[in-house]
Tab-separated table of C-alpha atoms and ligand atoms in Angstrom:
chain	number	residue	atom	x	y	z
T	8	UNK	CA	84.201	111.623	113.186
T	9	UNK	CA	83.973	111.263	116.992
T	10	UNK	CA	87.175	110.520	119.284
T	11	UNK	CA	85.371	107.160	120.589
T	12	UNK	CA	84.676	106.043	117.364
T	13	UNK	CA	88.173	106.407	116.147
T	14	UNK	CA	89.846	104.733	119.318
T	15	UNK	CA	87.267	101.884	119.050
T	16	UNK	CA	88.201	101.648	115.210
T	17	UNK	CA	92.301	101.341	116.370
T	18	UNK	CA	91.495	98.593	118.886
T	19	UNK	CA	89.423	96.895	116.543
T	20	UNK	CA	92.109	97.200	114.031
T	21	UNK	CA	94.731	95.819	115.841
T	22	UNK	CA	92.676	92.942	117.226
T	23	UNK	CA	92.504	92.007	113.573
T	24	UNK	CA	95.739	92.684	112.826
T	25	UNK	CA	96.981	90.289	115.478
T	26	UNK	CA	94.489	87.517	113.951
T	27	UNK	CA	95.897	87.846	110.484
T	28	UNK	CA	99.297	86.975	111.431
T	29	UNK	CA	98.215	84.370	113.621
T	30	UNK	CA	96.202	82.487	110.850
T	31	UNK	CA	98.851	83.266	108.220
T	32	UNK	CA	101.340	81.330	110.084
T	33	UNK	CA	99.038	78.633	110.290
T	34	UNK	CA	98.215	79.012	106.765
T	35	UNK	CA	101.756	78.726	105.617
T	36	UNK	CA	103.060	75.829	108.121
T	37	UNK	CA	105.495	74.182	106.145
T	38	UNK	CA	104.937	76.560	102.734
T	39	UNK	CA	108.349	77.808	100.715
T	40	UNK	CA	109.551	80.590	102.711
T	41	UNK	CA	109.328	82.561	99.517
T	42	UNK	CA	106.155	82.090	98.957
T	43	UNK	CA	105.273	82.708	102.686
T	44	UNK	CA	106.933	86.239	102.712
T	45	UNK	CA	105.288	87.117	99.571
T	46	UNK	CA	101.971	86.226	101.042
T	47	UNK	CA	102.854	88.099	104.225
T	48	UNK	CA	103.944	91.182	102.450
T	49	UNK	CA	101.230	91.535	100.887
T	50	UNK	CA	98.434	90.720	103.769
T	51	UNK	CA	100.396	92.285	106.520
T	52	UNK	CA	100.660	95.753	104.473
T	53	UNK	CA	98.792	98.661	106.011
T	54	UNK	CA	95.240	98.319	104.542
T	55	UNK	CA	92.227	100.014	105.754
T	56	UNK	CA	90.486	96.785	107.078
T	57	UNK	CA	87.113	97.983	105.908
T	58	UNK	CA	85.986	94.106	105.132
T	59	UNK	CA	87.375	92.455	108.562
T	60	UNK	CA	86.090	95.540	110.304
T	61	UNK	CA	82.350	94.991	108.786
T	62	UNK	CA	82.849	91.150	109.589
T	63	UNK	CA	83.312	91.641	113.311
T	64	UNK	CA	80.904	94.824	113.790
T	65	UNK	CA	78.307	92.479	111.722
T	66	UNK	CA	78.976	89.624	114.458
T	67	UNK	CA	78.811	91.707	117.275
T	68	UNK	CA	75.942	93.990	115.578
T	69	UNK	CA	73.798	90.239	115.877
T	70	UNK	CA	74.746	89.092	119.379
T	71	UNK	CA	78.155	87.625	118.514
T	72	UNK	CA	81.414	88.209	120.860
T	73	UNK	CA	83.991	90.249	119.976
T	74	UNK	CA	86.189	87.198	118.957
T	75	UNK	CA	84.108	85.151	117.470
T	76	UNK	CA	84.009	87.008	113.584
T	77	UNK	CA	87.893	87.405	113.961
T	78	UNK	CA	88.899	83.963	111.864
T	79	UNK	CA	86.119	85.089	109.350
T	80	UNK	CA	87.539	88.318	109.228
T	81	UNK	CA	91.041	87.258	108.417
T	82	UNK	CA	89.494	85.055	105.450
T	83	UNK	CA	87.740	87.544	103.868
T	84	UNK	CA	90.823	89.577	104.050
T	85	UNK	CA	92.880	86.982	102.581
T	86	UNK	CA	90.264	87.248	99.817
T	87	UNK	CA	90.548	90.791	99.242
T	88	UNK	CA	94.207	91.285	99.330
T	89	UNK	CA	94.537	88.092	96.399
T	90	UNK	CA	92.416	89.860	94.716
T	91	UNK	CA	94.502	93.124	95.028
T	92	UNK	CA	97.731	91.154	93.893
T	93	UNK	CA	96.379	89.796	91.058
T	94	UNK	CA	94.565	92.866	90.169
T	95	UNK	CA	98.044	94.360	90.262
T	96	UNK	CA	99.661	92.538	87.623
T	97	UNK	CA	100.483	93.457	84.555
T	98	UNK	CA	97.860	91.457	82.576
T	99	UNK	CA	94.902	93.151	84.691
T	100	UNK	CA	95.345	96.825	86.038
T	101	UNK	CA	99.164	96.856	85.924
T	102	UNK	CA	100.246	98.817	88.979
T	103	UNK	CA	103.251	99.360	90.796
T	104	UNK	CA	102.068	100.867	93.915
T	105	UNK	CA	99.844	98.908	96.738
T	106	UNK	CA	99.363	100.085	100.237
T	107	UNK	CA	102.189	102.551	100.060
T	108	UNK	CA	104.508	99.777	98.881
T	109	UNK	CA	105.737	98.572	95.882
T	110	UNK	CA	103.098	95.854	94.340
T	111	UNK	CA	103.678	92.209	95.168
T	112	UNK	CA	104.865	91.666	91.450
T	113	UNK	CA	107.408	93.801	91.713
T	114	UNK	CA	108.518	92.841	94.717
T	115	UNK	CA	109.060	89.282	94.066
T	116	UNK	CA	108.367	88.884	90.531
T	117	UNK	CA	105.247	87.822	88.459
T	118	UNK	CA	105.429	84.261	89.403
T	119	UNK	CA	105.593	84.456	93.177
T	120	UNK	CA	102.779	87.114	93.088
T	121	UNK	CA	100.321	84.713	91.264
T	122	UNK	CA	101.083	82.049	93.394
T	123	UNK	CA	101.070	84.652	96.655
T	124	UNK	CA	97.659	85.482	95.455
T	125	UNK	CA	96.550	81.618	94.947
T	126	UNK	CA	97.451	80.718	98.039
T	127	UNK	CA	95.778	83.590	100.020
T	128	UNK	CA	92.469	82.782	98.152
T	129	UNK	CA	92.832	79.194	99.334
T	130	UNK	CA	94.249	79.739	102.688
T	131	UNK	CA	90.957	82.023	103.289
T	132	UNK	CA	88.907	78.685	103.057
T	133	UNK	CA	91.246	76.702	105.373
T	134	UNK	CA	91.050	79.585	107.860
T	135	UNK	CA	87.088	79.044	107.763
T	136	UNK	CA	87.609	75.450	108.203
T	137	UNK	CA	89.216	75.481	111.016
T	138	UNK	CA	87.988	78.645	112.573
T	139	UNK	CA	84.461	77.524	112.889
T	140	UNK	CA	82.489	74.438	113.903
T	141	UNK	CA	81.071	72.670	110.929
T	142	UNK	CA	77.845	73.899	110.250
T	143	UNK	CA	79.234	77.611	110.287
T	144	UNK	CA	82.285	76.923	108.414
T	145	UNK	CA	79.956	75.016	105.841
T	146	UNK	CA	77.811	78.112	105.037
T	147	UNK	CA	80.857	80.654	105.435
T	148	UNK	CA	82.572	78.598	102.798
T	149	UNK	CA	79.543	78.424	100.386
T	150	UNK	CA	78.985	82.186	101.167
T	151	UNK	CA	82.748	83.529	100.288
T	152	UNK	CA	82.966	80.818	97.735
T	153	UNK	CA	80.097	82.410	95.699
T	154	UNK	CA	80.835	85.888	96.277
T	155	UNK	CA	84.575	85.733	95.407
T	156	UNK	CA	83.539	83.739	92.370
T	157	UNK	CA	82.572	83.978	88.789
T	158	UNK	CA	79.259	85.504	89.482
T	159	UNK	CA	80.748	87.694	91.968
T	160	UNK	CA	84.220	89.459	92.347
T	161	UNK	CA	85.837	87.591	89.358
T	162	UNK	CA	82.818	87.901	87.191
T	163	UNK	CA	83.119	91.591	87.814
T	164	UNK	CA	86.643	91.869	87.201
T	165	UNK	CA	85.811	90.260	83.931
T	166	UNK	CA	83.457	92.740	83.064
T	167	UNK	CA	85.386	95.699	84.014
T	168	UNK	CA	88.752	94.417	81.901
T	169	UNK	CA	86.014	94.046	79.151
T	170	UNK	CA	85.207	97.482	79.081
T	171	UNK	CA	88.869	98.074	78.686
T	172	UNK	CA	89.386	95.891	75.970
T	173	UNK	CA	91.374	93.728	77.656
T	174	UNK	CA	89.127	90.276	77.775
T	175	UNK	CA	86.752	89.803	74.586
T	176	UNK	CA	83.043	91.001	75.431
T	177	UNK	CA	79.799	92.098	73.308
T	178	UNK	CA	78.124	94.879	75.006
T	179	UNK	CA	80.841	96.629	77.449
T	180	UNK	CA	79.230	98.715	80.253
T	181	UNK	CA	78.341	102.468	79.345
T	182	UNK	CA	75.460	103.639	81.977
T	183	UNK	CA	74.914	104.610	85.597
T	184	UNK	CA	73.446	100.759	86.081
T	185	UNK	CA	75.670	99.102	83.768
T	186	UNK	CA	78.513	100.361	86.275
T	187	UNK	CA	76.570	99.722	89.552
T	188	UNK	CA	76.165	96.212	88.012
T	189	UNK	CA	80.212	95.502	87.415
T	190	UNK	CA	80.842	96.916	91.075
T	191	UNK	CA	77.892	94.897	92.732
T	192	UNK	CA	80.055	91.621	91.517
T	193	UNK	CA	83.374	93.265	91.696
T	194	UNK	CA	83.776	94.634	95.224
T	195	UNK	CA	79.962	94.900	96.338
T	196	UNK	CA	79.551	91.015	96.695
T	197	UNK	CA	82.869	90.850	99.002
T	198	UNK	CA	81.425	93.480	101.195
T	199	UNK	CA	78.149	91.440	101.734
T	200	UNK	CA	79.873	88.335	102.089
T	201	UNK	CA	82.027	90.304	105.082
T	202	UNK	CA	78.720	91.147	106.731
T	203	UNK	CA	77.169	87.524	106.329
T	204	UNK	CA	80.077	85.878	107.600
T	205	UNK	CA	79.894	88.104	110.279
T	206	UNK	CA	76.356	87.254	111.031
T	207	UNK	CA	77.249	82.796	110.546
T	208	UNK	CA	79.955	83.790	112.951
T	209	UNK	CA	77.539	85.049	115.394
T	210	UNK	CA	74.363	82.398	114.958
T	211	UNK	CA	75.620	79.773	112.369
T	212	UNK	CA	75.103	77.323	115.231
T	213	UNK	CA	71.796	78.450	115.816
T	214	UNK	CA	69.242	74.971	115.677
T	215	UNK	CA	66.948	77.540	112.970
T	216	UNK	CA	70.055	78.999	111.285
T	217	UNK	CA	70.858	83.011	111.237
T	218	UNK	CA	67.895	85.137	111.929
T	219	UNK	CA	66.659	85.862	108.381
T	220	UNK	CA	65.763	89.607	109.444
T	221	UNK	CA	69.134	90.524	110.709
T	222	UNK	CA	70.385	89.164	107.353
T	223	UNK	CA	67.952	91.038	105.232
T	224	UNK	CA	69.306	93.967	107.445
T	225	UNK	CA	73.107	93.427	106.829
T	226	UNK	CA	72.106	92.860	102.811
T	227	UNK	CA	70.635	96.253	102.588
T	228	UNK	CA	73.220	97.795	104.352
T	229	UNK	CA	75.909	96.305	102.200
T	230	UNK	CA	74.498	97.156	99.431
T	231	UNK	CA	74.369	100.767	100.027
T	232	UNK	CA	77.777	100.628	101.830
T	233	UNK	CA	79.567	98.853	99.132
T	234	UNK	CA	78.463	101.551	96.532
T	235	UNK	CA	79.185	104.126	98.684
T	236	UNK	CA	82.692	102.839	98.946
T	237	UNK	CA	82.998	102.856	95.345
T	238	UNK	CA	81.589	106.067	94.675
T	239	UNK	CA	84.048	107.565	97.202
T	240	UNK	CA	87.386	105.287	95.688
T	241	UNK	CA	86.234	106.736	92.117
T	242	UNK	CA	85.826	110.689	93.911
T	243	UNK	CA	89.612	109.744	95.416
T	244	UNK	CA	90.757	108.862	91.782
T	245	UNK	CA	89.342	111.812	90.531
T	246	UNK	CA	90.746	113.967	93.032
T	247	UNK	CA	92.874	112.367	95.475
T	248	UNK	CA	96.560	112.397	96.132
T	249	UNK	CA	98.688	109.284	95.760
T	250	UNK	CA	100.628	110.232	98.862
T	251	UNK	CA	97.737	109.501	101.229
T	252	UNK	CA	95.572	106.980	98.893
T	253	UNK	CA	98.775	104.905	99.063
T	254	UNK	CA	97.984	103.388	95.194
T	255	UNK	CA	98.401	105.482	92.013
T	256	UNK	CA	95.908	108.199	91.464
T	257	UNK	CA	94.027	109.784	88.395
T	258	UNK	CA	94.682	106.497	86.437
T	259	UNK	CA	90.885	106.301	85.838
T	260	UNK	CA	90.744	109.317	83.756
T	261	UNK	CA	93.901	109.103	81.568
T	262	UNK	CA	92.438	105.473	80.534
T	263	UNK	CA	89.396	106.963	79.691
T	264	UNK	CA	87.386	104.469	82.445
T	265	UNK	CA	84.049	104.139	83.016
T	266	UNK	CA	83.672	105.946	86.644
T	267	UNK	CA	80.913	107.465	89.009
T	268	UNK	CA	82.171	110.973	88.423
T	269	UNK	CA	83.023	110.532	84.932
T	270	UNK	CA	79.115	109.494	84.346
T	271	UNK	CA	77.384	111.708	86.853
T	272	UNK	CA	80.048	114.576	87.635
T	273	UNK	CA	81.669	115.529	91.002
T	274	UNK	CA	78.447	117.102	92.479
T	275	UNK	CA	76.076	114.320	91.755
T	276	UNK	CA	78.303	111.518	92.747
T	277	UNK	CA	78.934	113.228	95.957
T	278	UNK	CA	75.096	113.629	96.477
T	279	UNK	CA	74.381	109.578	95.756
T	280	UNK	CA	77.163	108.749	98.102
T	281	UNK	CA	75.599	110.645	100.903
T	282	UNK	CA	71.920	109.415	99.856
T	283	UNK	CA	73.279	105.949	100.141
T	284	UNK	CA	74.968	106.499	103.358
T	285	UNK	CA	71.759	107.747	104.589
T	286	UNK	CA	70.186	104.316	103.362
T	287	UNK	CA	72.758	101.886	104.911
T	288	UNK	CA	71.765	103.809	108.502
T	289	UNK	CA	68.145	103.178	107.776
T	290	UNK	CA	69.036	99.547	107.038
T	291	UNK	CA	70.461	98.630	110.494
T	292	UNK	CA	68.223	101.106	112.623
T	293	UNK	CA	65.921	97.906	113.710
T	294	UNK	CA	69.350	96.108	115.188
T	295	UNK	CA	69.538	98.545	117.785
T	296	UNK	CA	72.667	100.358	119.531
T	297	UNK	CA	74.678	97.212	118.783
T	298	UNK	CA	74.751	98.301	114.990
T	299	UNK	CA	76.280	101.990	116.002
T	300	UNK	CA	79.816	100.818	114.982
T	301	UNK	CA	78.511	99.951	111.115
T	302	UNK	CA	76.767	103.156	110.693
T	303	UNK	CA	80.193	105.343	112.237
T	304	UNK	CA	82.032	103.361	109.711
T	305	UNK	CA	80.003	103.771	106.713
T	306	UNK	CA	79.944	107.426	107.687
T	307	UNK	CA	83.874	107.081	107.511
T	308	UNK	CA	84.007	105.357	104.359
T	309	UNK	CA	81.732	108.214	102.686
T	310	UNK	CA	83.661	110.966	103.814
T	311	UNK	CA	87.204	109.232	103.630
T	312	UNK	CA	90.079	111.081	101.709
T	313	UNK	CA	92.141	108.040	101.701
U	3	LIG	C1	91.890	89.789	90.449
U	3	LIG	C2	89.878	88.472	90.776
U	3	LIG	C3	90.683	89.682	90.875
U	3	LIG	C4	90.051	90.929	91.081
U	3	LIG	C5	90.169	92.048	91.696
U	3	LIG	C6	88.123	94.300	94.173
U	3	LIG	C7	89.293	93.767	92.717
U	3	LIG	C8	89.107	92.541	91.621
U	3	LIG	C9	90.090	94.898	92.328
U	3	LIG	C10	90.306	95.817	92.964
U	3	LIG	C11	90.609	97.193	91.862
U	3	LIG	C12	90.615	98.076	92.525
U	3	LIG	C13	91.162	99.080	93.261
U	3	LIG	C14	89.360	98.410	92.790
U	3	LIG	C15	89.066	99.568	93.507
U	3	LIG	C16	88.122	99.519	94.648
U	3	LIG	C17	89.152	98.486	95.558
U	3	LIG	C18	88.330	97.111	95.933
U	3	LIG	C19	90.195	99.096	96.178
U	3	LIG	C20	90.833	98.896	97.255
U	3	LIG	O1	90.065	98.222	98.462
U	3	LIG	P1	90.703	99.336	99.605
U	3	LIG	O2	90.591	100.763	99.411
U	3	LIG	O3	91.828	98.739	99.734
U	3	LIG	O4	89.758	98.845	100.854
U	3	LIG	P2	92.833	98.423	101.260
U	3	LIG	O5	94.150	98.356	100.922
U	3	LIG	O6	92.310	99.577	102.371
U	3	LIG	O7	92.636	97.099	101.817
């Protein structure tokens, strides 16, 4: 990975961290201090910030300003963090380590962790409503709600838990296609929304709305990126160290969970991840040099070791 890209990534992350603190302060104005603390504990923890990076990079790739995508980036990261807080609960994935720290419920108890997740989710929509003019806010809110909701992330989580027998389900996922369907909802939908919100932040107020060609390019990129991310995540779980990952690894195999390395093997999984990277690059070629950071981020995610 080039030194320039890593320096640029560091700068973007610093701007995102600053915006997250600012928006969290606004969202928790008047909240009980214990709730605000639990929300901040999980949101400000050292995440990779991939989704907000996608939002700000997509925004700039289609002509937006560096600051224009920040409220949307924060909203997406709030939804993502809520999903992690809830996913870590004993009723779901039952984890005690997240982002290198005890999970929210280990630190604050289950009741407050559930409520901190709820408040991060609802706070995300407050950020979009307050952060953009009405047209942009409306399309962004609709997009994020759909991606996070029953046909998106929550639906994907239900299918995933169904495969483990934690929710009743006829026909649990068994094949690579089934697995892709779970991930398209569970993680892919939010990646896609992150990119689309970047487009809306840049072009949402244009009289004719956002450019459909740019939207199609970002969607194609997002589909390949999301799946490449998931395969890399499964490979890390199969081979990684929990010190680097900041969460427990090896648990997929221990639970007999359906994963890409489990279904396709390590070699074929790595090959598929590289193929998806090439697809992602091709998708945004037409956007020109402004899409370079997206291409570099796709490489970073496919090659990552944490
Ligand atoms: C609870 C409604 C609900 C949904 C949960 C996304 C999700 C759905 C659960 C996360 C479970 C999980 C660990 C999935 C593997 C892929 C994934 C989303 C990893 C975490 O994302 P990263 O690696 O995390 O971007 P950081 O901490 O860097 O933000």
